[in-house]
mmCIF file of C-alpha atoms and ligand atoms in Angstrom:
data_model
loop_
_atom_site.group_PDB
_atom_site.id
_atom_site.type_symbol
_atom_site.label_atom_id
_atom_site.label_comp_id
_atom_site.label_asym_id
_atom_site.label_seq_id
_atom_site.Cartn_x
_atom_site.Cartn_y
_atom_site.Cartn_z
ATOM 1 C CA UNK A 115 101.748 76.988 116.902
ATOM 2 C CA UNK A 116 100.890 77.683 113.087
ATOM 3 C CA UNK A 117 98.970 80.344 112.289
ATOM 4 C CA UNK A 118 97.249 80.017 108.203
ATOM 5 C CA UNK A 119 94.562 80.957 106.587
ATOM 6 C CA UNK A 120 92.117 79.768 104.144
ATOM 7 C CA UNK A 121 90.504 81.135 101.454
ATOM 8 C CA UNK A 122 87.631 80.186 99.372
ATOM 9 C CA UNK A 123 85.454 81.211 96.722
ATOM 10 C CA UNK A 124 82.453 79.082 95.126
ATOM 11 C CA UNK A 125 79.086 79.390 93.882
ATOM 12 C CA UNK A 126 76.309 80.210 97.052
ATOM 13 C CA UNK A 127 74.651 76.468 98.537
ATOM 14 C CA UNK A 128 74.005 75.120 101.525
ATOM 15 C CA UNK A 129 76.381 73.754 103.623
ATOM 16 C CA UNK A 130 79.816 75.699 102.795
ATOM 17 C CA UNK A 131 80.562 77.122 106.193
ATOM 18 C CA UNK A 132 79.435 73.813 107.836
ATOM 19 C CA UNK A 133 82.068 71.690 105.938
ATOM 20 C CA UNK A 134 84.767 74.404 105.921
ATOM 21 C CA UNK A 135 84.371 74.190 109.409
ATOM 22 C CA UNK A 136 84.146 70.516 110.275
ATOM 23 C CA UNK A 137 86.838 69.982 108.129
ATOM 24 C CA UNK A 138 89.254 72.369 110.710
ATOM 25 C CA UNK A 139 88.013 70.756 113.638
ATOM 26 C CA UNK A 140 88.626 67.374 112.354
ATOM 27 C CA UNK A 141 92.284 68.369 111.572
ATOM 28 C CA UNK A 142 92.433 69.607 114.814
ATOM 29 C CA UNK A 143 92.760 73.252 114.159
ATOM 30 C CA UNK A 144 90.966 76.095 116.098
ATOM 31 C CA UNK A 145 89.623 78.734 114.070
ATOM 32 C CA UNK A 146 90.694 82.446 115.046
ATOM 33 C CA UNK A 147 88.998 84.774 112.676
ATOM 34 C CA UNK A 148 86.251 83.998 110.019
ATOM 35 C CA UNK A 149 84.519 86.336 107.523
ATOM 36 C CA UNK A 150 82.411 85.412 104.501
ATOM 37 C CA UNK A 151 80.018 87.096 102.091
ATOM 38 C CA UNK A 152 77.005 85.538 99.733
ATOM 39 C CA UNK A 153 76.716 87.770 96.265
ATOM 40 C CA UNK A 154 73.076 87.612 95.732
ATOM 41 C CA UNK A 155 72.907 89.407 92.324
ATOM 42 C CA UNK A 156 76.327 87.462 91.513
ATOM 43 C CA UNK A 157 75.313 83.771 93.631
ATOM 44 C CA UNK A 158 79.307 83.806 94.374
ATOM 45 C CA UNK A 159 80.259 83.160 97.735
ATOM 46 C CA UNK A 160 83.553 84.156 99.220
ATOM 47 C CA UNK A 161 85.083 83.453 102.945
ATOM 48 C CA UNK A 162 88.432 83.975 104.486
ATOM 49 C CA UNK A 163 89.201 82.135 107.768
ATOM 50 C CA UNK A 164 92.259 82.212 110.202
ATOM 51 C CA UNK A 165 93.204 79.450 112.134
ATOM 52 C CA UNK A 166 95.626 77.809 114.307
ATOM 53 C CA UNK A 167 96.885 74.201 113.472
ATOM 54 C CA UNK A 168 96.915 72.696 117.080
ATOM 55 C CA UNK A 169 97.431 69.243 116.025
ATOM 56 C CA UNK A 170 100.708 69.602 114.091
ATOM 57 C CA UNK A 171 99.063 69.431 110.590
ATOM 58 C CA UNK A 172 101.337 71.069 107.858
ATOM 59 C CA UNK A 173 99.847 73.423 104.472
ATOM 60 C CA UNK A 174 100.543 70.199 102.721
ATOM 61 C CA UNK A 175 98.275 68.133 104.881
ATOM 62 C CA UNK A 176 95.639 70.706 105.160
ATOM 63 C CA UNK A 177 95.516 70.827 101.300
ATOM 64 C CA UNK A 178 95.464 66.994 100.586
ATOM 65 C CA UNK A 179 92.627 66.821 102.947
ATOM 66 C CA UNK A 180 90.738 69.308 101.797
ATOM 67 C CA UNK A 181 90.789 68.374 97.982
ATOM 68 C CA UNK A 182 87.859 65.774 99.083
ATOM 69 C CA UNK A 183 85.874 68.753 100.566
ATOM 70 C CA UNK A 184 86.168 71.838 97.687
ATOM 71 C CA UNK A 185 85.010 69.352 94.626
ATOM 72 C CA UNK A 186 81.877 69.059 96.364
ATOM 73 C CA UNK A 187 81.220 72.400 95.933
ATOM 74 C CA UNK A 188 83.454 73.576 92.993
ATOM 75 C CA UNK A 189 85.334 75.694 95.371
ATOM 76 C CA UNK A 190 88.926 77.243 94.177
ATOM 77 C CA UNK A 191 90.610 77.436 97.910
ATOM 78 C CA UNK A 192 93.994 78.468 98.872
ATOM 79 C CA UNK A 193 95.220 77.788 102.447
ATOM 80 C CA UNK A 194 98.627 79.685 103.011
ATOM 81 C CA UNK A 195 100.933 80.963 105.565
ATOM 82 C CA UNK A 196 99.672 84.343 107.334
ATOM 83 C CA UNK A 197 103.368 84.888 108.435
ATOM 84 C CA UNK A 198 104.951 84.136 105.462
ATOM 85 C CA UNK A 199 106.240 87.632 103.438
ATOM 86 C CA UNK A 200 105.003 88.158 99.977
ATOM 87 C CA UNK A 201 107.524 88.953 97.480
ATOM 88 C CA UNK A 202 106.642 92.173 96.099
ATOM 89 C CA UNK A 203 107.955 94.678 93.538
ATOM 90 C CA UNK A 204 107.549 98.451 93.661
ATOM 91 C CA UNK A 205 107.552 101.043 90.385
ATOM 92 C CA UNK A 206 107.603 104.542 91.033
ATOM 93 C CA UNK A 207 108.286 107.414 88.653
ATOM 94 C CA UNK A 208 108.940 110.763 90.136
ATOM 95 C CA UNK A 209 106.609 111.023 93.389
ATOM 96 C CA UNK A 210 108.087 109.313 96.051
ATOM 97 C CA UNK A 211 105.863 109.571 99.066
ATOM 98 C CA UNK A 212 104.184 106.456 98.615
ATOM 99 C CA UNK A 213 107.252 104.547 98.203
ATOM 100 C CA UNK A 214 108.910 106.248 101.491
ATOM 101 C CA UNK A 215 105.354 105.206 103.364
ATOM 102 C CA UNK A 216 106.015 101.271 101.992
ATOM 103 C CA UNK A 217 109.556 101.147 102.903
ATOM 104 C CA UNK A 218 109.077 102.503 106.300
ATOM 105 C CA UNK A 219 106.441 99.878 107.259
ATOM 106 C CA UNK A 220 107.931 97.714 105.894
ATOM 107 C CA UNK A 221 111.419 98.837 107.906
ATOM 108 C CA UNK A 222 108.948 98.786 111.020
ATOM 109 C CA UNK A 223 107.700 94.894 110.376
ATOM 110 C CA UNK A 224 103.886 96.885 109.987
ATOM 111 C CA UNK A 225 103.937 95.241 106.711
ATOM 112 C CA UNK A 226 104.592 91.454 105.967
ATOM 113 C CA UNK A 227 105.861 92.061 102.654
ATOM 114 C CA UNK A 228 109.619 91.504 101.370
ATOM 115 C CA UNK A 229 110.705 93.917 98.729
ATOM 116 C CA UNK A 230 112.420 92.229 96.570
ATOM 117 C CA UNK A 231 112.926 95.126 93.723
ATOM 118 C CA UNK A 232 112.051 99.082 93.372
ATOM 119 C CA UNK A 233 112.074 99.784 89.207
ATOM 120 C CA UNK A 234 111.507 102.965 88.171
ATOM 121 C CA UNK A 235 111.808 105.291 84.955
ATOM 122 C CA UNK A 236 113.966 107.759 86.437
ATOM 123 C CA UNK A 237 116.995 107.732 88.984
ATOM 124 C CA UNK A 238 115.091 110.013 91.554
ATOM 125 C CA UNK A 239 114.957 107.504 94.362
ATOM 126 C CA UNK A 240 117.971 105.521 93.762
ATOM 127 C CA UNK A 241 120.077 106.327 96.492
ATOM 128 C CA UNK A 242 116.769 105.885 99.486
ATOM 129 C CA UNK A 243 116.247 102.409 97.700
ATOM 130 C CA UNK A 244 120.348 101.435 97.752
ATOM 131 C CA UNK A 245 119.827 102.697 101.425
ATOM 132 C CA UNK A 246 117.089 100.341 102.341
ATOM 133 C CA UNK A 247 119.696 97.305 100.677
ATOM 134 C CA UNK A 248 117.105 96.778 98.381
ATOM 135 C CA UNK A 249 117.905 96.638 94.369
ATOM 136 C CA UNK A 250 116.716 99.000 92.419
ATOM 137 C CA UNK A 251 116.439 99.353 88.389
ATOM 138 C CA UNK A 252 116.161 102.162 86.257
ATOM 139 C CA UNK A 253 114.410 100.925 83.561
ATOM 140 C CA UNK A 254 113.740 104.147 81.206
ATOM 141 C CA UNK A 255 110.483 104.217 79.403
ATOM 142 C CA UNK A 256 109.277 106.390 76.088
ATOM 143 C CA UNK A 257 106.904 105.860 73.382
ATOM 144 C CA UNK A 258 109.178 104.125 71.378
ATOM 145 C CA UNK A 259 110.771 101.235 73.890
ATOM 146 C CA UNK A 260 107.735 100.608 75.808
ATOM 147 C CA UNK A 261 107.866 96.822 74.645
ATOM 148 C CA UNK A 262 111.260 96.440 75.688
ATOM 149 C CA UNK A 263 110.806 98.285 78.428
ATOM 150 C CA UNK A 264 108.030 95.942 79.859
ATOM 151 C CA UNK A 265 109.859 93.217 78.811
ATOM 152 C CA UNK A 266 112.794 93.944 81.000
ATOM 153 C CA UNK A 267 110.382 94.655 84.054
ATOM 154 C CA UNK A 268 108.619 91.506 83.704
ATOM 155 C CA UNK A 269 112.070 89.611 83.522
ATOM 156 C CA UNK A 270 112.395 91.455 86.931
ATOM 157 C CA UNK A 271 109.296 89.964 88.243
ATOM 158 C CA UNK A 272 109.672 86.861 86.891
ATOM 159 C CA UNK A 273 113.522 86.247 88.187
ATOM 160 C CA UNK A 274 112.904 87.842 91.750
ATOM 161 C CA UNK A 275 109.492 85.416 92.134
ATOM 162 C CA UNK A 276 107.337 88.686 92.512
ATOM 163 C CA UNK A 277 103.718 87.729 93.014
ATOM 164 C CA UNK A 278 102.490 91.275 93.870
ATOM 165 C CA UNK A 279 103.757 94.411 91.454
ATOM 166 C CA UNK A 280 102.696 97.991 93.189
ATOM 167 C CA UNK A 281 102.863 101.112 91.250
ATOM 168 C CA UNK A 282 103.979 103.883 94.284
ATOM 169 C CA UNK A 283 102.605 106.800 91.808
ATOM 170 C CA UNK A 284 104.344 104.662 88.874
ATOM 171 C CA UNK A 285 103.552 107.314 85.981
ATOM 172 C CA UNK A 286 103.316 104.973 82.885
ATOM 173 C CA UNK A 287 100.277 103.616 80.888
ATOM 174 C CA UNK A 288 101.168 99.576 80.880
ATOM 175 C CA UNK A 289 100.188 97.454 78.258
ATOM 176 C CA UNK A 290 97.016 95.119 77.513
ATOM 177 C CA UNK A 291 99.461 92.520 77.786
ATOM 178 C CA UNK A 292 101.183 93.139 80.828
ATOM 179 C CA UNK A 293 97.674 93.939 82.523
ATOM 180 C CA UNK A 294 96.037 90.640 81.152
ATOM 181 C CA UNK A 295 99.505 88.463 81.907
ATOM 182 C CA UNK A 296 99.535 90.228 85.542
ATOM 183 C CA UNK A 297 95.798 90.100 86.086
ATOM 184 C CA UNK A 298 94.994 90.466 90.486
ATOM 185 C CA UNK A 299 98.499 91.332 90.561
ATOM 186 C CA UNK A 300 99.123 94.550 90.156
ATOM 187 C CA UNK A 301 97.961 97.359 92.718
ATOM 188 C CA UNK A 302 97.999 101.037 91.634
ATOM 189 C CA UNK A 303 97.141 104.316 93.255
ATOM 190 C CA UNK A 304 95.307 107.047 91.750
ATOM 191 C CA UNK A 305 95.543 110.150 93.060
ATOM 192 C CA UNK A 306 91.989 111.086 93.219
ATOM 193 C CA UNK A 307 88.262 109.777 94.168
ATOM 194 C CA UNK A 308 87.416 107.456 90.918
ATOM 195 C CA UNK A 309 85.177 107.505 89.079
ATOM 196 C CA UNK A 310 85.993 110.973 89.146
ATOM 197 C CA UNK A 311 89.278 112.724 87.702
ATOM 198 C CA UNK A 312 90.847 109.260 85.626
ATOM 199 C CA UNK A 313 93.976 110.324 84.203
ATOM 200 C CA UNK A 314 97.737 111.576 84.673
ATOM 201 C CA UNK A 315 96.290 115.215 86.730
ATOM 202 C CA UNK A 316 93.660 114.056 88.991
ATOM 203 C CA UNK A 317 94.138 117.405 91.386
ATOM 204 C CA UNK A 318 94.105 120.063 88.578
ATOM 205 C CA UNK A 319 90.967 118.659 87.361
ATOM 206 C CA UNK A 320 89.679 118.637 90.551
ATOM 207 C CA UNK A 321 90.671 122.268 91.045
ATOM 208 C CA UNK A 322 88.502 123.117 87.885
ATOM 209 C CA UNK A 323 85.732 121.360 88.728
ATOM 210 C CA UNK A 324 85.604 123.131 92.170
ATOM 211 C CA UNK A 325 85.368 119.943 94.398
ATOM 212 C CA UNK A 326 84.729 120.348 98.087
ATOM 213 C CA UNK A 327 86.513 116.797 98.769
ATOM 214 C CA UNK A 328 89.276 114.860 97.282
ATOM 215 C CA UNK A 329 90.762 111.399 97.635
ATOM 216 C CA UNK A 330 92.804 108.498 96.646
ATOM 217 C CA UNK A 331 91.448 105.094 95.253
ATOM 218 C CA UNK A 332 93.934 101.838 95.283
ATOM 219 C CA UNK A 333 92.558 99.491 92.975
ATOM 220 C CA UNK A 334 94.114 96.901 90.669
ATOM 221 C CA UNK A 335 95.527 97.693 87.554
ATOM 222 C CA UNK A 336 93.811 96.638 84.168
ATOM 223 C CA UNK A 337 94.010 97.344 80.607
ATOM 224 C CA UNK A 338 91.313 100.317 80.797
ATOM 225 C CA UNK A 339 92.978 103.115 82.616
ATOM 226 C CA UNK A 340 92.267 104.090 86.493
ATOM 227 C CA UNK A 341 89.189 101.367 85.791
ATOM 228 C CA UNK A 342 90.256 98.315 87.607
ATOM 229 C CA UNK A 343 88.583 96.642 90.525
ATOM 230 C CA UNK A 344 88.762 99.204 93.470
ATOM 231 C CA UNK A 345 90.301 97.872 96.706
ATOM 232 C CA UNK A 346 90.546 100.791 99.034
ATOM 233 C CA UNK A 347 89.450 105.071 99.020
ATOM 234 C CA UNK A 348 89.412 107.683 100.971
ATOM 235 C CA UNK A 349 88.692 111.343 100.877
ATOM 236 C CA UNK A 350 90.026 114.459 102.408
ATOM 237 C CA UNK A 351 87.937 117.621 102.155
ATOM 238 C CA UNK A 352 89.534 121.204 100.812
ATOM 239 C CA UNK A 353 88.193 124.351 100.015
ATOM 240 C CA UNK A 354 87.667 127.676 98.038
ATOM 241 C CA UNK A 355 90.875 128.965 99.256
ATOM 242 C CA UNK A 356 92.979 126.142 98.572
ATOM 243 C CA UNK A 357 94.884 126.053 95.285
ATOM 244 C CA UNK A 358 95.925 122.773 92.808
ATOM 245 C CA UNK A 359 98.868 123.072 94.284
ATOM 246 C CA UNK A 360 97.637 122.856 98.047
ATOM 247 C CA UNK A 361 95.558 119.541 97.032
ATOM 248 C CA UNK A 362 98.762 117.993 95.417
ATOM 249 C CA UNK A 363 100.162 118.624 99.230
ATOM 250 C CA UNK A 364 97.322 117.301 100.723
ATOM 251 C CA UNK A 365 96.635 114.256 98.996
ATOM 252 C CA UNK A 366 100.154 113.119 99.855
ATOM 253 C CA UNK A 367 99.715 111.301 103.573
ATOM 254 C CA UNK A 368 95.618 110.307 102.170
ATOM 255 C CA UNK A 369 97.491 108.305 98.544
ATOM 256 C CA UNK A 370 100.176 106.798 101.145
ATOM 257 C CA UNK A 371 97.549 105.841 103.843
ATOM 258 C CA UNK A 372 95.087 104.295 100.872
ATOM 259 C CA UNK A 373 97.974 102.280 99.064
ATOM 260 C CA UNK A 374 99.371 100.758 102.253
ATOM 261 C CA UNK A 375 96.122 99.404 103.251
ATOM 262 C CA UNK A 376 95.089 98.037 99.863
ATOM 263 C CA UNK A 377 98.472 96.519 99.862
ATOM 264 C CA UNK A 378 98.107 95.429 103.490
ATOM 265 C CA UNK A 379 94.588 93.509 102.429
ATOM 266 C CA UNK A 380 95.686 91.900 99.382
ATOM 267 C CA UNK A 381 99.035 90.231 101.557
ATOM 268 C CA UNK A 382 96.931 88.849 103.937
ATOM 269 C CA UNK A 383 94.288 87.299 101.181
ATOM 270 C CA UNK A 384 91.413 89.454 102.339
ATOM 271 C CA UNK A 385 90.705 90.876 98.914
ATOM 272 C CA UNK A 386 88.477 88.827 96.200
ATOM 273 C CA UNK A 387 87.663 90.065 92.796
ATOM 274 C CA UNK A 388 84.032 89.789 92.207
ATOM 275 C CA UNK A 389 83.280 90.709 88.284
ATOM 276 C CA UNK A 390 84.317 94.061 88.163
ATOM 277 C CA UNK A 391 84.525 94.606 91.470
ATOM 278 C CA UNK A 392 86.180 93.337 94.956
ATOM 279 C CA UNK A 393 84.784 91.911 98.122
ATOM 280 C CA UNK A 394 87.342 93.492 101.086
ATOM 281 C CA UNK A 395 87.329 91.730 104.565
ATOM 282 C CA UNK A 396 88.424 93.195 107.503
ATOM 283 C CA UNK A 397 91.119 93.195 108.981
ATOM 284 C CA UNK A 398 92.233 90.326 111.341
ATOM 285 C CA UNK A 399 92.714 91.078 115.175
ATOM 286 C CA UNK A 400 96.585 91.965 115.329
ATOM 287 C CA UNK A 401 97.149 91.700 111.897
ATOM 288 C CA UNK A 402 98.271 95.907 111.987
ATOM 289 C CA UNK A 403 100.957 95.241 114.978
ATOM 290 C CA UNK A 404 103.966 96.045 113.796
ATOM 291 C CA UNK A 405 107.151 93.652 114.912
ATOM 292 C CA UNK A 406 109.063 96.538 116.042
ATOM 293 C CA UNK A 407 107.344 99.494 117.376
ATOM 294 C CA UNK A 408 108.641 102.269 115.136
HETATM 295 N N1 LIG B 708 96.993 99.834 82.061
HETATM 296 C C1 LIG B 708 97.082 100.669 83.104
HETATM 297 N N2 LIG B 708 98.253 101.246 83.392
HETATM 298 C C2 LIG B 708 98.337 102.065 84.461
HETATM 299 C C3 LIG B 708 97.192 102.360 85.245
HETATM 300 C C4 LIG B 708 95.970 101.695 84.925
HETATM 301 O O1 LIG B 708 94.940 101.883 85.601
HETATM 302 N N3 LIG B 708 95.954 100.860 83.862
HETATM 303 N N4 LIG B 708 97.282 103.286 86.260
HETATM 304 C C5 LIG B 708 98.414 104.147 86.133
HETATM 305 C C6 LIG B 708 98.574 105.242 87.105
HETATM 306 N N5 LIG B 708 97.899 106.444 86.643
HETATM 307 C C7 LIG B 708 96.916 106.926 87.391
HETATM 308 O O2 LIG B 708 96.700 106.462 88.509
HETATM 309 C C8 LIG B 708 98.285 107.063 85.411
HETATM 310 C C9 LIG B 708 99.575 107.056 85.049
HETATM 311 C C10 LIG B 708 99.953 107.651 83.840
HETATM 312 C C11 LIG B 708 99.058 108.229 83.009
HETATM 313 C C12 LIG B 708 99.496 108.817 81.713
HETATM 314 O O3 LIG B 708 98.731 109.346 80.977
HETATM 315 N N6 LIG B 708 100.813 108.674 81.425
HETATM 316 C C13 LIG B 708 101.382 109.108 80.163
HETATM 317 C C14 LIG B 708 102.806 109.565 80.385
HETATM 318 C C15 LIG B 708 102.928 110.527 81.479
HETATM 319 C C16 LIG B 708 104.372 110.857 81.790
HETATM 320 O O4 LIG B 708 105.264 110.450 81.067
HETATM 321 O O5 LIG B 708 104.539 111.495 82.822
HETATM 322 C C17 LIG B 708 101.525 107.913 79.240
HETATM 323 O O6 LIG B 708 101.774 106.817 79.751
HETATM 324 O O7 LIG B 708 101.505 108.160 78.031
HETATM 325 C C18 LIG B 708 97.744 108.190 83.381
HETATM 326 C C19 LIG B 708 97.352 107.624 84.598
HETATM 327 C C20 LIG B 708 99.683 103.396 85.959
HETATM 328 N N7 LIG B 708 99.538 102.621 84.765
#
């Protein structure tokens, strides 16, 4: 039995559940999970629902059918494959506990993802990447080859079929272009609790300021730095007698935990942008079990 999912975004009306709904039935699949959300000060409406195809009806079935349902509402839907693996791309520059986190839930089956390339600006990580049978390209990056430099990862993405890029503490500015040509496709993680602390040293700022919490924000990546849509935060809280240092230590397993889920949300189409912002759902039922219990 097929398990997809369906996702959907359109202006707010009457009806849109109703017809998403009798639309399944009719094609004789059971639904297993539903959210949905209605943006009053935006009038968009967004839903995500799971299902099971019981009657042997295939993605391409499901999305002929359904092209005489979405017009009548100016809907842009996308049924997929909740078992299929996303091809995704990590960058990482010289802070590698977000990468380790990916590649060991990934190793696991906790994550549904298949890595398809590592690049990074320096050779720290080489040899765990080689080790994990996954390629990995050193792509150096300074003020003067940036271009190039962007041009050779997005050859990377382009020829490996990438649809999600990740920056695993990937230390580089990237371009207007790359950001507008990548747009909902690229998923960063800053190292503190934005708005607060933007930049390349989040925890020292933090230090100054004399915080009483810190955090991680995974959001996705656009032209204006560490101001993208925000997908996931969290916070951990320190004190007086902790130094930069210490927060740099303890934001480690908080940046990890906050990437992975972002990363988890967007592969399983639970994350809409709305304007500047996102609408998340949750989770669905099972969608955390991992294939092998690591
Ligand atoms: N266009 C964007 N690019 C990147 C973003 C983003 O939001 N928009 N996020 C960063 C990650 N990041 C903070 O999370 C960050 C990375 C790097 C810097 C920075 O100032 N880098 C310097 C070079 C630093 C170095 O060489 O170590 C620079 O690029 O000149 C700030 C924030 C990833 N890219």
């Amino acid at each position: 039995m097929t398990q997809f999912a369906l996702r959907v975004r359109c202006r707010s009306t009457r009806g849109i559940v109703a017809a998403i709904s009798t639309f399944l039935a009719g094609e004789d699949c059971n639904i297993t999970d539903s959210a949905q959300f209605d943006d009053v000060d935006t009038g968009n409406f967004f839903m995500r629902v799971s299902f099971r195809s019981e009657g042997g009806r295939t993605l391409p079935d499901l999305r002929a059918g359904f092209s005489a349902v979405a017009p009548r509402f100016g809907m842009e839907a996308e049924f997929f494959d909740e078992r299929e693996k996303r091809k995704v791309v990590i960058m990482v520059s010289r802070f590698g506990h977000c990468l380790n986190d990916l590649l060991y839930r990934w190793r696991i089956g906790g994550l549904p993802i298949d890595i398809v390339a590592v690049i990074s600006n320096h050779l720290d990580y080489q040899k765990l990447v080689v080790n994990h049978d996954i390629p990995f390209h050193w792509i150096k990056v300074t003020k003067e080859n940036k271009p190039e430099a962007e041009a050779a990862q997005m050859r990377i993405v382009a020829d490996t079929g990438a649809e999600l890029v990740v920056l695993a503490r990937y230390m580089q500015v990237l371009s207007d272009e790359m950001c507008r040509t990548m747009s909902g496709r690229i998923i960063n993680i800053h190292h503190s609790f934005l708005p607060s602390f933007k930049g390349a040293n989040p925890y020292r700022q933090a230090y100054d300021r004399g915080v009483k919490l810190i955090g991680a924000t995974s959001h996705y990546v656009t032209a204006d730095l560490d101001e993208g849509p925000i997908i996931e935060q969290a916070v951990v809280p320190v004190t007086h007698a902790q130094s930069a240092d210490d927060y740099v230590s303890l934001g480690r397993d908080t940046e990890a935990q906050v990437l992975a889920r972002a990363v988890h949300a967007h592969i399983h189409g639970r994350v809409f942008l709305n304007g500047g912002k996102t609408v998340v759902f949750p989770a669905s039922p099972g969608s955390y079990a991992s294939e092998r219990m690591g």
